[in-house]
Amino acid sequence: MRVRLEDVARAASVSPKTVSRVLNDEANVSDDTRKRVRAAMEAMDYRPLSSARSLAGNRSFLVAMLYDNNDNPASTYLAEIQDGVLEACDLHRYSMMVRPLRMRGDDFVRRLDAVISDHHPDGIVLTPPITDYAPLLQRLRERHVPFASVSPMSRTDNIGVAMDEQLAARTMVEHLLSLGHRRIAHVSGIADHGASRWRLAGYREAMAAAGLPEDPALVVEGAFTFASGVAAARQLFALKQRPTAVFAANDDMASGVMWAANQSGLKVPQDLSVCGFDDIPLASQLWPALTTIRQPSREMGKIAALQLLEVLRGRGQGQLVQMPFSLQIRESTAAIP
Amino acid sequence: MRVRLEDVARAASVSPKTVSRVLNDEANVSDDTRKRVRAAMEAMDYRPLSSARSLAGNRSFLVAMLYDNNDNPASTYLAEIQDGVLEACDLHRYSMMVRPLRMRGDDFVRRLDAVISDHHPDGIVLTPPITDYAPLLQRLRERHVPFASVSPMSRTDNIGVAMDEQLAARTMVEHLLSLGHRRIAHVSGIADHGASRWRLAGYREAMAAAGLPEDPALVVEGAFTFASGVAAARQLFALKQRPTAVFAANDDMASGVMWAANQSGLKVPQDLSVCGFDDIPLASQLWPALTTIRQPSREMGKIAALQLLEVLRGRGQGQLVQMPFSLQIRESTAAIP
DNA sequence: GACACAAATGACAGCGCTGTCAATTTGCAA
DNA sequence: TTGCAAATTGACAGCGCTGTCATTTGTGTC
């Protein structure tokens, strides 16, 4: 038969309520008692029944990770974040569920409400690009559902994890500048994603700081996909004055650019330097391996979830953790000839 | 305040137990009553509290999807299956959780037990490569946890979804043969994965049927990754008698082969035909677009979950659904010069 | 209309935990 | 040693639903 809390109580010669206190790490339990109870739990391999805990305690021990994969082809990114969130949840014995939640559609709030009412997550982890969708944030606040975000656009009133993407992008471009490149193109992402804005801003900042005039022809909008990288590259290669380096806003597009370069007979990095952003697994597998910005997605998912859990467990307020980035210089960038 | 089952009962002038019957689609409720109760539920936007249902009914309404991503770099594949499983679960108002579960390690059974004891899933969806791990299956049967599999190796005593991968592989190779190719190489996957075996078997079958002697040099083992495709291709290109076509056991490796071909100055498909398996998004984005076998992962995840749910809901036994495949002929394969 | 039987409905306890609040023990100052 | 507040522990009800079993209602037969 199942071991119940009551059984543990009997074994430890305390009341069920005391076992409950130990289980929930509550204060006001003597060290001696706590130890005895813990030992009994261990000895009996006690597994609290989460449905009973939820019913009695009015909490679900559930964290929901919301995402919109409609606009987000980089499923490897979401998968990594998911792994990180799950790791954090496991640490505190919370469950995790994942829910796609498309932004488009006027029944958005209804769908969000359904998720909350049906599953009662204690808290929510938001992933780009829905980290900044106003109706979502508003509704979560109205319903008092705590949430944490991965790479939110707004850096105030938010907990979770963020990276200084603008500085990272600037650093990337400065690397190209230091190699002697002057005609540096940028393939940006979907316009209203925070990631696109910051990376583009970082590019512009670096170019301006180097005293280079802005050339609109050198900035092409992509969609974070391999195919859009190919298309953007074709457009850039068709320019009368071809760029000598391309900074793509993510690795998928960067590999598209490299592919197109290969097709056009351009050697990377001899004829063209290419760099990306994210450091997806493919980046180091490509040949030549891609110079990029390392963004530890898995770790970021974990940290965001930990901030949320801190709040859920009544341990603190949580904060917006600033993530360091690192420039991964590999073989796809080189000095101009 | 929250609307409870009791409130619905009062509104519909029936006992709580009757509302419970309607909620659970049980028999022995008159059509009239059922309609009245449904209307009341609708009107009051009643949301049953799953923790109470679980506690009283001793079921969790939870489906767990288990995977081992350690050996499975194609996270896009798992993400699609996950989406499909989730869709099926939503259909029947079940929740879904995902759990990585590494096969290696002698504490495997303990880890599996922990998942079951902690979360009490009503059933489990297994994904390759853990669909055929004997200790896992044995333990699930011992604990009477129903499960369904996506592409299990054993086609007996299993419910879920499968594709005739061997026939698909054979069909792919026959396509190459029909284009006049004779020196056809195969880049296989991780040896003990079912997918690798079937695809290799299909390749051999087609070659033998065409009366071509088996040349061990033409079969190179990869690991389902882009990088392993590149490595395998290099090995094949180094052969004194280079193959004119390469059939890779998945699209990631096929794109690796194409990449390597590009690097070696081989034009695809003029100098080398390349084809893959799975039809991942990248396949149609590549240039030239990759000829491959379409494997509808998302749909397969959904179907597997539906078989499981049929069992969980006491609606039937579930079955191993055979999935049709389709050959996607694109631009990466062509007749030999 | 009376009877047998099946279908429909309801009463009630209890699933395993936690919230509330009361009871007991401990620690410490006087 | 006594007194009192603080710390610790426990008693008990109840969270919202479903299982069990009893009761009522409906249906068909002679």
XYZ file of C-alpha atoms (C1' of nucleotides) in Angstrom:
734
model
C 0.000 0.000 0.000
C 0.912 3.604 -0.374
C 2.798 5.217 2.485
C 0.855 8.181 3.764
C 1.871 11.124 5.822
C -0.024 9.590 8.713
C 2.167 6.500 8.534
C 5.276 8.595 8.714
C 3.814 10.438 11.687
C 3.205 7.215 13.534
C 6.716 5.978 12.777
C 8.247 9.202 14.028
C 5.897 9.456 17.004
C 4.603 12.866 16.094
C 1.329 14.237 14.813
C 0.544 14.330 11.097
C 0.623 18.083 11.212
C 4.220 18.041 12.337
C 5.202 15.807 9.457
C 3.422 18.245 7.198
C 5.505 21.046 8.676
C 8.708 19.205 7.993
C 7.567 18.337 4.490
C 6.940 21.981 3.766
C 10.077 23.294 5.422
C 8.079 25.356 7.843
C 9.561 27.080 10.846
C 8.897 26.185 14.454
C 9.889 22.572 14.381
C 12.686 21.572 16.728
C 15.824 20.301 15.089
C 15.475 17.009 16.860
C 11.926 16.441 15.653
C 12.803 17.532 12.172
C 15.601 15.044 11.999
C 13.470 12.226 13.300
C 10.728 12.954 10.801
C 13.151 13.259 7.914
C 14.638 9.923 8.854
C 11.245 8.274 8.939
C 10.338 9.751 5.557
C 13.553 8.464 4.124
C 13.233 5.041 5.676
C 9.705 4.572 4.404
C 10.406 6.197 1.028
C 7.511 8.503 1.625
C 6.148 10.271 -1.485
C 3.632 12.967 -0.741
C 0.585 12.795 -2.965
C 0.572 16.039 -4.860
C -3.143 16.023 -5.517
C -3.848 15.889 -1.798
C -1.320 18.624 -1.128
C -2.866 20.759 -3.822
C -6.391 20.231 -2.643
C -5.715 20.935 0.983
C -3.157 23.632 0.514
C -4.667 25.375 -2.457
C -1.481 25.332 -4.474
C -0.469 23.175 -7.388
C 3.313 22.936 -7.207
C 3.113 23.481 -10.917
C 5.098 25.861 -13.092
C 3.800 26.435 -16.598
C 6.165 27.433 -19.356
C 4.352 29.429 -22.028
C 5.672 29.850 -25.525
C 4.591 30.895 -28.969
C 6.292 28.577 -31.403
C 4.351 30.019 -34.235
C 6.709 32.881 -34.598
C 9.677 31.035 -33.317
C 11.203 28.576 -35.737
C 14.226 28.030 -33.542
C 12.657 25.167 -31.656
C 16.052 24.092 -30.434
C 16.163 27.320 -28.444
C 12.852 26.609 -26.752
C 13.794 23.001 -26.134
C 16.905 24.108 -24.304
C 15.061 26.632 -22.208
C 12.526 23.960 -21.409
C 15.261 21.654 -20.187
C 16.600 24.377 -17.942
C 13.213 25.239 -16.503
C 12.564 21.582 -15.823
C 15.871 21.235 -14.051
C 15.031 24.132 -11.764
C 11.574 22.744 -11.054
C 12.983 19.353 -10.169
C 15.307 20.998 -7.698
C 12.351 22.181 -5.651
C 10.041 19.294 -6.413
C 7.747 21.346 -8.569
C 6.140 19.955 -11.695
C 6.428 21.679 -15.013
C 4.031 21.853 -17.895
C 4.573 23.425 -21.279
C 1.865 25.253 -23.158
C 1.976 26.825 -26.586
C 0.016 30.051 -26.570
C -0.287 31.914 -29.809
C -0.350 35.661 -29.541
C -2.411 36.273 -32.615
C -6.138 35.859 -32.253
C -8.545 38.008 -30.319
C -9.446 35.211 -27.935
C -5.980 35.356 -26.469
C -7.064 36.312 -22.976
C -9.739 33.616 -22.997
C -7.161 31.006 -23.933
C -4.812 32.226 -21.258
C -7.600 32.142 -18.697
C -8.428 28.596 -19.711
C -4.864 27.486 -19.071
C -4.840 29.098 -15.664
C -8.292 27.872 -14.666
C -7.724 24.358 -15.893
C -4.272 23.781 -14.506
C -3.811 26.376 -11.770
C -0.079 26.810 -12.162
C 1.463 28.479 -9.142
C 3.638 30.487 -11.489
C 4.573 30.958 -15.107
C 7.773 31.204 -17.125
C 7.517 33.354 -20.220
C 9.753 32.888 -23.234
C 10.400 35.202 -26.172
C 8.519 36.552 -27.963
C 5.601 36.499 -25.535
C 7.624 38.024 -22.729
C 6.400 41.452 -23.653
C 2.892 40.957 -24.877
C 0.926 43.557 -22.939
C -2.442 41.771 -22.720
C -0.679 38.729 -21.334
C 1.233 40.602 -18.669
C -1.822 42.572 -17.698
C -3.945 39.471 -17.274
C -1.304 37.668 -15.258
C -1.070 40.613 -12.924
C -4.835 40.864 -12.621
C -5.059 37.222 -11.695
C -2.066 37.510 -9.386
C -0.142 34.755 -11.098
C 3.582 35.269 -10.487
C 5.756 35.000 -13.554
C 9.366 35.241 -14.647
C 10.692 35.926 -18.117
C 13.565 34.843 -20.290
C 15.013 37.850 -22.105
C 12.115 40.266 -21.608
C 12.259 43.522 -23.487
C 11.324 45.610 -20.510
C 14.029 45.483 -17.913
C 11.954 47.051 -15.188
C 9.193 45.419 -13.165
C 10.353 42.048 -14.385
C 12.045 39.078 -12.815
C 13.826 36.366 -14.703
C 16.976 36.445 -16.743
C 18.383 38.710 -19.398
C 21.542 39.272 -21.353
C 22.885 42.569 -22.570
C 22.210 41.652 -26.148
C 22.913 45.111 -27.455
C 26.357 45.110 -25.937
C 26.917 41.583 -27.206
C 25.971 42.604 -30.730
C 28.173 45.644 -30.488
C 31.041 43.475 -29.320
C 30.492 41.136 -32.246
C 30.612 43.996 -34.736
C 33.648 45.458 -33.022
C 35.339 42.130 -33.574
C 34.639 42.473 -37.301
C 35.863 46.074 -37.257
C 39.042 44.985 -35.552
C 39.637 42.568 -38.418
C 39.578 45.517 -40.761
C 36.061 45.172 -42.102
C 34.227 48.361 -42.971
C 31.388 47.224 -45.214
C 29.607 45.147 -42.604
C 26.045 44.034 -43.287
C 23.437 43.039 -40.773
C 20.667 40.491 -41.298
C 18.108 41.330 -38.649
C 15.309 39.225 -37.200
C 11.569 39.681 -37.004
C 11.133 43.379 -36.402
C 9.110 43.433 -33.209
C 11.112 40.846 -31.340
C 13.256 42.313 -28.613
C 16.186 40.249 -29.793
C 16.035 41.841 -33.228
C 15.907 45.355 -31.864
C 18.804 44.972 -29.485
C 21.022 43.215 -31.958
C 20.315 45.790 -34.609
C 20.892 48.585 -32.098
C 24.214 47.037 -31.105
C 25.238 46.835 -34.745
C 24.355 50.481 -35.339
C 26.086 51.575 -32.196
C 29.315 49.858 -33.161
C 29.199 51.201 -36.698
C 28.507 54.723 -35.500
C 31.257 54.518 -32.908
C 33.638 53.546 -35.689
C 32.586 56.628 -37.598
C 30.997 54.660 -40.396
C 27.993 56.261 -42.082
C 24.781 54.255 -41.978
C 24.057 52.486 -45.259
C 20.425 51.240 -45.356
C 21.313 48.770 -48.083
C 23.507 46.909 -45.622
C 20.635 46.095 -43.261
C 18.270 43.389 -44.488
C 15.355 42.072 -42.491
C 15.185 38.311 -42.066
C 12.887 36.113 -40.040
C 15.307 34.129 -37.868
C 15.151 31.189 -40.295
C 17.799 29.499 -42.422
C 15.816 30.286 -45.574
C 15.527 33.960 -44.709
C 19.287 34.010 -44.209
C 19.786 32.622 -47.691
C 17.419 35.181 -49.156
C 19.036 38.060 -47.294
C 22.473 36.961 -48.431
C 21.407 36.847 -52.071
C 20.132 40.375 -51.717
C 23.411 41.504 -50.178
C 25.565 39.705 -52.743
C 23.658 41.463 -55.496
C 24.815 44.834 -54.230
C 27.218 46.724 -56.485
C 29.439 47.104 -53.444
C 29.311 43.774 -51.692
C 29.837 43.672 -47.927
C 32.994 41.945 -46.723
C 31.312 40.723 -43.555
C 27.813 39.777 -42.519
C 26.548 39.796 -38.958
C 23.332 37.782 -38.800
C 21.003 38.210 -35.839
C 21.001 34.491 -35.173
C 22.874 31.366 -36.131
C 20.144 29.897 -38.306
C 20.321 32.932 -40.562
C 24.094 32.967 -40.384
C 24.217 29.410 -41.672
C 21.843 30.468 -44.419
C 24.267 33.221 -45.324
C 27.160 30.773 -45.350
C 25.187 28.425 -47.512
C 24.397 31.161 -49.993
C 28.029 32.231 -49.991
C 29.092 28.714 -50.844
C 26.573 28.612 -53.629
C 27.841 31.898 -55.006
C 31.388 30.659 -54.958
C 32.385 32.962 -52.113
C 34.802 31.358 -49.699
C 34.146 31.885 -46.008
C 36.071 33.464 -44.396
C 38.520 34.399 -47.180
C 35.999 36.267 -49.322
C 33.368 36.879 -46.700
C 33.301 36.841 -42.928
C 30.073 35.591 -41.402
C 28.962 35.612 -37.794
C 25.826 34.828 -35.916
C 24.263 34.938 -32.495
C 23.103 32.231 -30.043
C 25.698 29.505 -30.462
C 23.302 26.741 -31.347
C 24.859 23.287 -31.686
C 24.996 23.651 -35.445
C 27.279 26.670 -35.112
C 30.274 24.614 -34.074
C 29.416 21.810 -36.462
C 29.470 23.951 -39.560
C 32.589 24.125 -41.576
C 34.043 26.601 -41.133
C 32.734 26.754 -37.582
C 30.695 29.837 -36.961
C 31.871 32.830 -34.945
C 28.974 33.747 -32.717
C 27.777 34.978 -29.340
C 27.262 32.277 -26.806
C 23.840 32.502 -25.250
C 23.437 29.721 -22.686
C 19.737 29.067 -23.255
C 19.464 26.117 -20.975
C 21.123 27.938 -18.136
C 18.933 30.948 -18.768
C 15.779 28.870 -18.564
C 16.981 27.457 -15.309
C 17.813 30.816 -13.825
C 14.495 32.341 -14.851
C 12.650 29.441 -13.263
C 14.719 29.739 -10.108
C 13.758 33.387 -9.757
C 10.124 32.405 -10.078
C 10.485 29.582 -7.582
C 12.043 31.936 -5.099
C 8.823 33.913 -5.173
C 6.571 30.867 -5.153
C 8.321 29.398 -2.169
C 8.051 32.658 -0.304
C 11.807 32.934 -0.193
C 12.148 36.344 -1.746
C 11.196 38.728 -4.487
C 13.210 37.287 -7.312
C 15.262 39.522 -9.551
C 16.208 40.040 -13.139
C 19.507 38.224 -13.343
C 21.976 39.643 -15.811
C 23.602 36.903 -17.806
C 27.148 37.289 -19.068
C 27.697 36.609 -22.744
C 30.803 35.471 -24.457
C 32.142 35.989 -27.915
C 32.956 32.667 -29.554
C 35.532 33.406 -32.183
C 35.772 30.485 -34.574
C 36.698 30.086 -38.199
C 34.028 31.953 -40.094
C 35.534 35.379 -39.500
C 38.919 36.595 -40.683
C 40.786 39.762 -41.568
C 39.946 41.382 -44.871
C 42.384 40.388 -47.601
C -15.406 32.522 -5.675
C -14.655 29.328 -7.475
C -17.588 27.440 -8.986
C -17.724 23.957 -7.551
C -19.422 20.843 -8.730
C -21.936 21.295 -5.929
C -22.901 24.691 -7.328
C -23.521 23.202 -10.726
C -25.610 20.473 -9.111
C -27.777 23.020 -7.363
C -28.236 25.019 -10.566
C -29.250 21.916 -12.476
C -31.381 20.554 -9.654
C -29.549 17.276 -9.428
C -27.214 15.669 -6.946
C -23.487 16.307 -7.048
C -22.939 12.690 -7.980
C -24.975 13.135 -11.130
C -22.922 16.115 -12.162
C -19.855 13.994 -11.565
C -21.322 11.356 -13.855
C -21.854 13.857 -16.616
C -18.397 15.299 -16.117
C -16.890 11.867 -16.550
C -19.056 10.797 -19.441
C -20.433 7.893 -17.501
C -23.397 5.829 -18.615
C -26.771 5.722 -16.907
C -27.616 9.382 -17.092
C -30.755 10.290 -19.014
C -30.266 12.451 -22.046
C -32.436 15.108 -20.561
C -30.484 15.296 -17.334
C -27.191 15.226 -19.168
C -28.228 18.157 -21.289
C -29.414 20.147 -18.299
C -26.182 19.542 -16.442
C -24.052 20.369 -19.444
C -25.952 23.598 -19.883
C -25.420 24.526 -16.254
C -21.701 23.760 -16.494
C -21.450 25.893 -19.563
C -23.446 28.749 -18.105
C -21.390 28.849 -14.951
C -18.090 28.208 -16.753
C -17.434 25.329 -14.411
C -13.828 24.135 -14.232
C -13.363 20.924 -12.306
C -10.459 21.063 -9.915
C -8.095 18.402 -11.076
C -6.457 17.910 -7.709
C -9.808 17.041 -6.157
C -10.643 14.737 -9.012
C -7.296 13.043 -8.681
C -7.526 12.633 -4.964
C -11.035 11.238 -4.926
C -10.806 9.239 -8.100
C -7.284 7.997 -7.729
C -6.237 9.077 -11.185
C -4.145 12.006 -12.307
C -5.394 12.861 -15.780
C -1.729 13.161 -16.572
C 0.202 11.739 -19.493
C 3.973 11.775 -19.213
C 6.125 11.867 -22.297
C 9.493 10.254 -21.666
C 12.513 10.881 -23.809
C 16.244 10.471 -23.826
C 17.678 13.529 -25.478
C 21.143 12.468 -24.614
C 21.316 10.195 -27.561
C 18.957 12.191 -29.648
C 20.401 15.362 -31.058
C 17.413 15.915 -33.318
C 15.563 17.969 -30.757
C 13.305 19.320 -33.436
C 11.945 15.806 -33.820
C 11.132 15.518 -30.139
C 9.653 18.989 -30.065
C 7.264 18.057 -32.828
C 6.230 14.839 -31.177
C 5.702 16.784 -27.983
C 3.388 19.185 -29.771
C 1.375 16.296 -31.142
C 1.094 14.554 -27.796
C -0.011 17.780 -26.194
C -2.655 18.282 -28.826
C -4.082 14.824 -28.173
C -4.058 15.387 -24.422
C -5.870 18.682 -24.777
C -8.555 16.936 -26.779
C -9.470 14.814 -23.788
C -8.632 17.346 -21.112
C -5.591 15.477 -19.922
C -2.457 17.261 -18.814
C 0.916 16.426 -20.227
C 4.328 16.491 -18.670
C 7.652 15.870 -20.313
C 10.505 14.071 -18.620
C 13.993 13.373 -19.860
C 15.082 9.930 -18.750
C 18.560 8.832 -19.638
C 18.970 5.169 -20.349
C 22.548 4.917 -19.263
C 23.156 4.579 -15.573
C 22.347 1.653 -13.367
C 19.867 3.624 -11.313
C 17.562 3.756 -14.287
C 14.724 1.862 -12.670
C 14.989 3.963 -9.547
C 14.716 7.138 -11.597
C 11.764 5.767 -13.475
C 10.085 4.766 -10.220
C 10.639 8.239 -8.866
C 8.871 9.781 -11.824
C 5.926 7.458 -11.430
C 5.711 7.790 -7.660
C 6.102 11.527 -7.657
C 3.729 12.380 -10.473
C 1.477 9.356 -10.886
C 0.906 9.683 -14.601
C -2.078 7.673 -15.753
C -0.095 6.683 -18.799
C 3.155 7.223 -20.629
C 4.217 8.035 -24.163
C 7.604 6.640 -25.135
C 9.758 8.171 -27.828
C 12.757 6.738 -29.646
C 15.205 5.514 -28.591
C 13.694 4.501 -25.263
C 10.760 2.748 -26.872
C 12.555 -0.532 -26.716
C 14.596 -0.413 -23.570
C 13.768 -3.687 -21.869
C 14.157 -2.624 -18.213
C 11.848 0.290 -18.880
C 9.120 -1.773 -20.493
C 9.377 -4.423 -17.841
C 9.016 -1.934 -15.027
C 6.076 -0.191 -16.644
C 4.305 -3.508 -17.002
C 5.103 -4.474 -13.435
C 3.644 -1.244 -12.173
C 0.700 -1.516 -14.538
C 1.321 1.842 -16.119
C -0.181 1.867 -19.605
C 2.081 3.212 -22.312
C 2.154 3.865 -26.021
C 5.198 4.256 -28.239
C 6.275 6.284 -31.204
C 8.121 4.068 -33.677
C 8.859 1.149 -31.368
C 11.169 -1.531 -32.681
C 8.966 -4.357 -31.593
C 5.756 -4.354 -33.522
C 4.024 -6.848 -31.307
C 2.580 -6.249 -27.862
C 2.821 -2.539 -28.451
C 0.362 0.223 -29.022
C 1.196 3.586 -30.520
C 2.273 4.534 -33.978
C 4.800 3.212 -36.442
C 5.899 3.678 -39.984
C 7.261 1.029 -42.306
C 10.683 2.595 -42.262
C 12.331 -0.285 -43.996
C 9.954 -0.048 -46.934
C 10.387 3.724 -46.926
C 14.165 3.385 -47.073
C 13.880 0.803 -49.800
C 11.624 3.114 -51.749
C 14.127 5.918 -51.375
C 16.962 3.786 -52.680
C 14.785 2.520 -55.524
C 14.264 6.138 -56.480
C 18.036 6.523 -56.747
C 18.310 3.291 -58.696
C 15.639 4.494 -61.088
C 17.771 7.550 -61.749
C 20.515 5.248 -62.907
C 22.681 5.280 -59.793
C 24.564 2.117 -58.954
C 27.236 3.212 -56.514
C 24.878 4.297 -53.780
C 26.271 4.890 -50.310
C 24.422 4.836 -47.045
C 25.210 6.900 -43.961
C 23.532 5.044 -41.144
C 22.543 6.253 -37.696
C 23.461 5.108 -34.210
C 23.662 1.358 -34.498
C 21.216 0.207 -31.881
C 18.442 2.623 -32.764
C 15.536 0.969 -34.510
C 15.493 3.743 -37.066
C 19.075 2.961 -38.056
C 18.439 -0.739 -38.440
C 15.339 -0.413 -40.551
C 16.764 2.218 -42.803
C 19.919 0.237 -43.324
C 17.881 -2.919 -43.930
C 15.772 -1.090 -46.508
C 18.920 0.117 -48.249
C 20.374 -3.388 -48.374
C 17.112 -4.845 -49.530
C 16.858 -2.423 -52.432
C 20.486 -2.924 -53.429
C 20.162 -6.684 -53.301
C 16.929 -6.610 -55.265
C 18.744 -4.623 -57.940
C 21.371 -7.318 -58.059
C 24.119 -5.084 -56.736
C 26.794 -6.755 -54.640
C 27.218 -5.427 -51.133
C 30.179 -3.094 -50.765
C 31.033 -2.498 -47.081
C 32.930 0.635 -47.978
C 29.704 2.233 -49.073
C 28.080 1.988 -45.646
C 29.386 4.441 -43.051
C 28.050 4.745 -39.564
C 27.035 8.222 -38.451
C 25.333 9.479 -35.306
C 22.299 11.292 -36.666
C 24.113 14.636 -36.405
C 25.117 17.192 -39.008
C 28.753 16.811 -38.033
C 28.669 13.053 -38.386
C 27.190 13.541 -41.852
C 30.113 15.749 -42.798
C 32.586 13.217 -41.463
C 30.912 10.312 -43.221
C 30.857 12.226 -46.479
C 34.567 12.988 -46.257
C 35.202 9.310 -45.774
C 33.077 8.437 -48.797
C 34.607 11.119 -50.995
C 38.038 9.725 -50.226
C 37.108 6.410 -51.808
C 38.933 5.518 -55.030
C 35.537 4.866 -56.530
C 33.341 7.629 -55.229
C 29.603 6.960 -54.868
C 27.307 8.895 -57.200
C 24.551 9.028 -54.623
C 24.331 9.100 -50.845
C 21.303 8.063 -48.848
C 21.659 9.390 -45.308
C 19.556 7.899 -42.530
C 18.267 11.308 -41.536
C 18.112 14.850 -42.825
C 20.648 16.273 -40.405
C 23.278 13.917 -41.745
C 22.108 14.504 -45.306
C 22.669 18.219 -44.908
C 26.084 17.425 -43.509
C 26.783 15.413 -46.639
C 25.604 18.269 -48.830
C 27.783 20.664 -46.915
C 30.807 18.471 -47.352
C 30.034 18.074 -51.045
C 29.938 21.824 -51.440
C 33.234 22.102 -49.659
C 34.754 19.491 -51.929
C 33.552 21.284 -54.997
C 30.993 18.616 -55.806
C 27.778 20.023 -57.205
C 24.551 18.559 -55.869
C 22.770 17.014 -57.663
C 24.936 17.186 -60.818
C 27.959 15.437 -59.355
C 26.290 13.789 -56.401
C 22.730 12.958 -55.481
C 21.919 13.248 -51.793
C 18.808 12.220 -49.939
C 17.724 12.003 -46.358
C 14.933 10.839 -44.117
C 12.440 12.678 -41.846
C 11.665 15.825 -43.796
C 12.649 18.252 -41.095
C 11.938 21.925 -41.872
C 15.536 22.452 -42.923
C 15.130 19.888 -45.705
C 12.999 22.140 -47.849
C 14.999 25.225 -46.928
C 18.285 23.888 -48.166
C 19.428 24.724 -51.612
C 19.023 22.496 -53.467
C 16.027 21.316 -51.478
C 16.536 17.852 -50.086
C 14.839 14.735 -51.418
C 13.659 12.840 -48.369
C 11.004 10.683 -46.747
C 8.276 12.619 -45.087
C 7.751 11.451 -41.525
C 4.941 13.437 -39.926
C 6.359 13.554 -36.394
C 3.771 15.835 -34.947
C 0.940 13.717 -36.258
C 2.673 10.592 -35.029
C 2.981 11.998 -31.532
C -0.685 12.812 -31.597
C -1.719 9.389 -32.801
C 0.430 7.586 -30.264
C -1.079 9.683 -27.481
C -4.576 9.032 -28.789
C -4.000 5.294 -28.615
C -2.866 5.664 -25.044
C -5.829 7.856 -24.165
C -8.199 5.310 -25.600
C -6.883 2.865 -23.039
C -6.827 5.384 -20.197
C -10.387 6.395 -20.828
C -11.497 2.795 -20.922
C -12.580 3.173 -24.492
C -10.627 0.320 -25.959
C -7.328 -1.490 -26.231
C -5.483 0.899 -28.438
C -3.523 -0.353 -31.412
C -0.287 0.131 -33.249
C -1.317 2.504 -35.989
C 0.608 2.148 -39.210
C 1.555 5.509 -40.586
C 1.859 6.022 -44.328
C 5.083 7.605 -45.533
C 5.666 9.634 -48.614
C 8.672 10.152 -50.776
C 9.402 13.856 -51.188
C 11.354 14.194 -54.390
C 13.031 17.567 -54.489
C 16.133 18.951 -56.114
C 18.983 17.128 -54.438
C 18.628 13.964 -56.498
C 19.058 13.668 -60.245
C 19.952 11.165 -62.921
C 23.604 10.216 -63.219
C 25.377 12.214 -65.904
C -53.052 -2.957 -12.773
C -49.448 -5.673 -10.593
C -45.067 -7.384 -10.951
C -40.166 -7.991 -12.143
C -36.290 -5.908 -13.607
C -33.308 -2.304 -15.433
C -32.118 2.459 -15.580
C -31.436 6.652 -13.241
C -30.440 9.200 -9.272
C -28.934 10.272 -4.678
C -26.775 9.892 0.276
C -22.730 9.618 2.395
C -18.175 8.641 3.539
C -13.587 9.464 2.660
C -9.311 10.204 -0.630
C -4.412 12.454 1.919
C -3.155 16.363 3.024
C -3.024 21.472 5.328
C -5.253 25.649 7.705
C -6.763 27.197 12.036
C -6.475 27.460 16.474
C -5.878 25.357 20.927
C -2.781 22.878 24.072
C 1.568 21.906 25.753
C 6.412 22.511 26.518
C 10.466 25.301 26.802
C 13.376 29.160 27.989
C 14.374 32.829 30.737
C 13.855 36.660 34.026
C 12.628 37.801 38.517
C 11.175 28.406 42.503
C 7.486 30.892 39.957
C 5.487 33.331 36.110
C 5.019 34.484 31.454
C 5.974 34.815 26.656
C 7.676 32.281 22.879
C 8.395 28.072 20.704
C 6.653 23.698 19.660
C 3.198 20.345 18.927
C -1.356 18.510 18.199
C -6.686 18.079 17.362
C -9.829 18.555 14.071
C -12.322 20.076 10.278
C -12.534 20.386 5.529
C -10.439 21.200 0.590
C -13.803 19.368 -4.000
C -14.482 15.574 -5.839
C -15.771 10.200 -6.684
C -16.650 5.229 -5.001
C -20.047 2.434 -2.953
C -24.324 1.215 -2.265
C -29.124 2.307 -1.380
C -33.196 4.260 -3.260
C -36.307 5.935 -6.676
C -38.116 6.010 -11.255
C -39.099 3.994 -15.651
C -40.220 0.004 -18.838
C -42.162 -4.100 -20.425
C -45.012 -8.219 -19.518
C -48.892 -10.912 -18.353
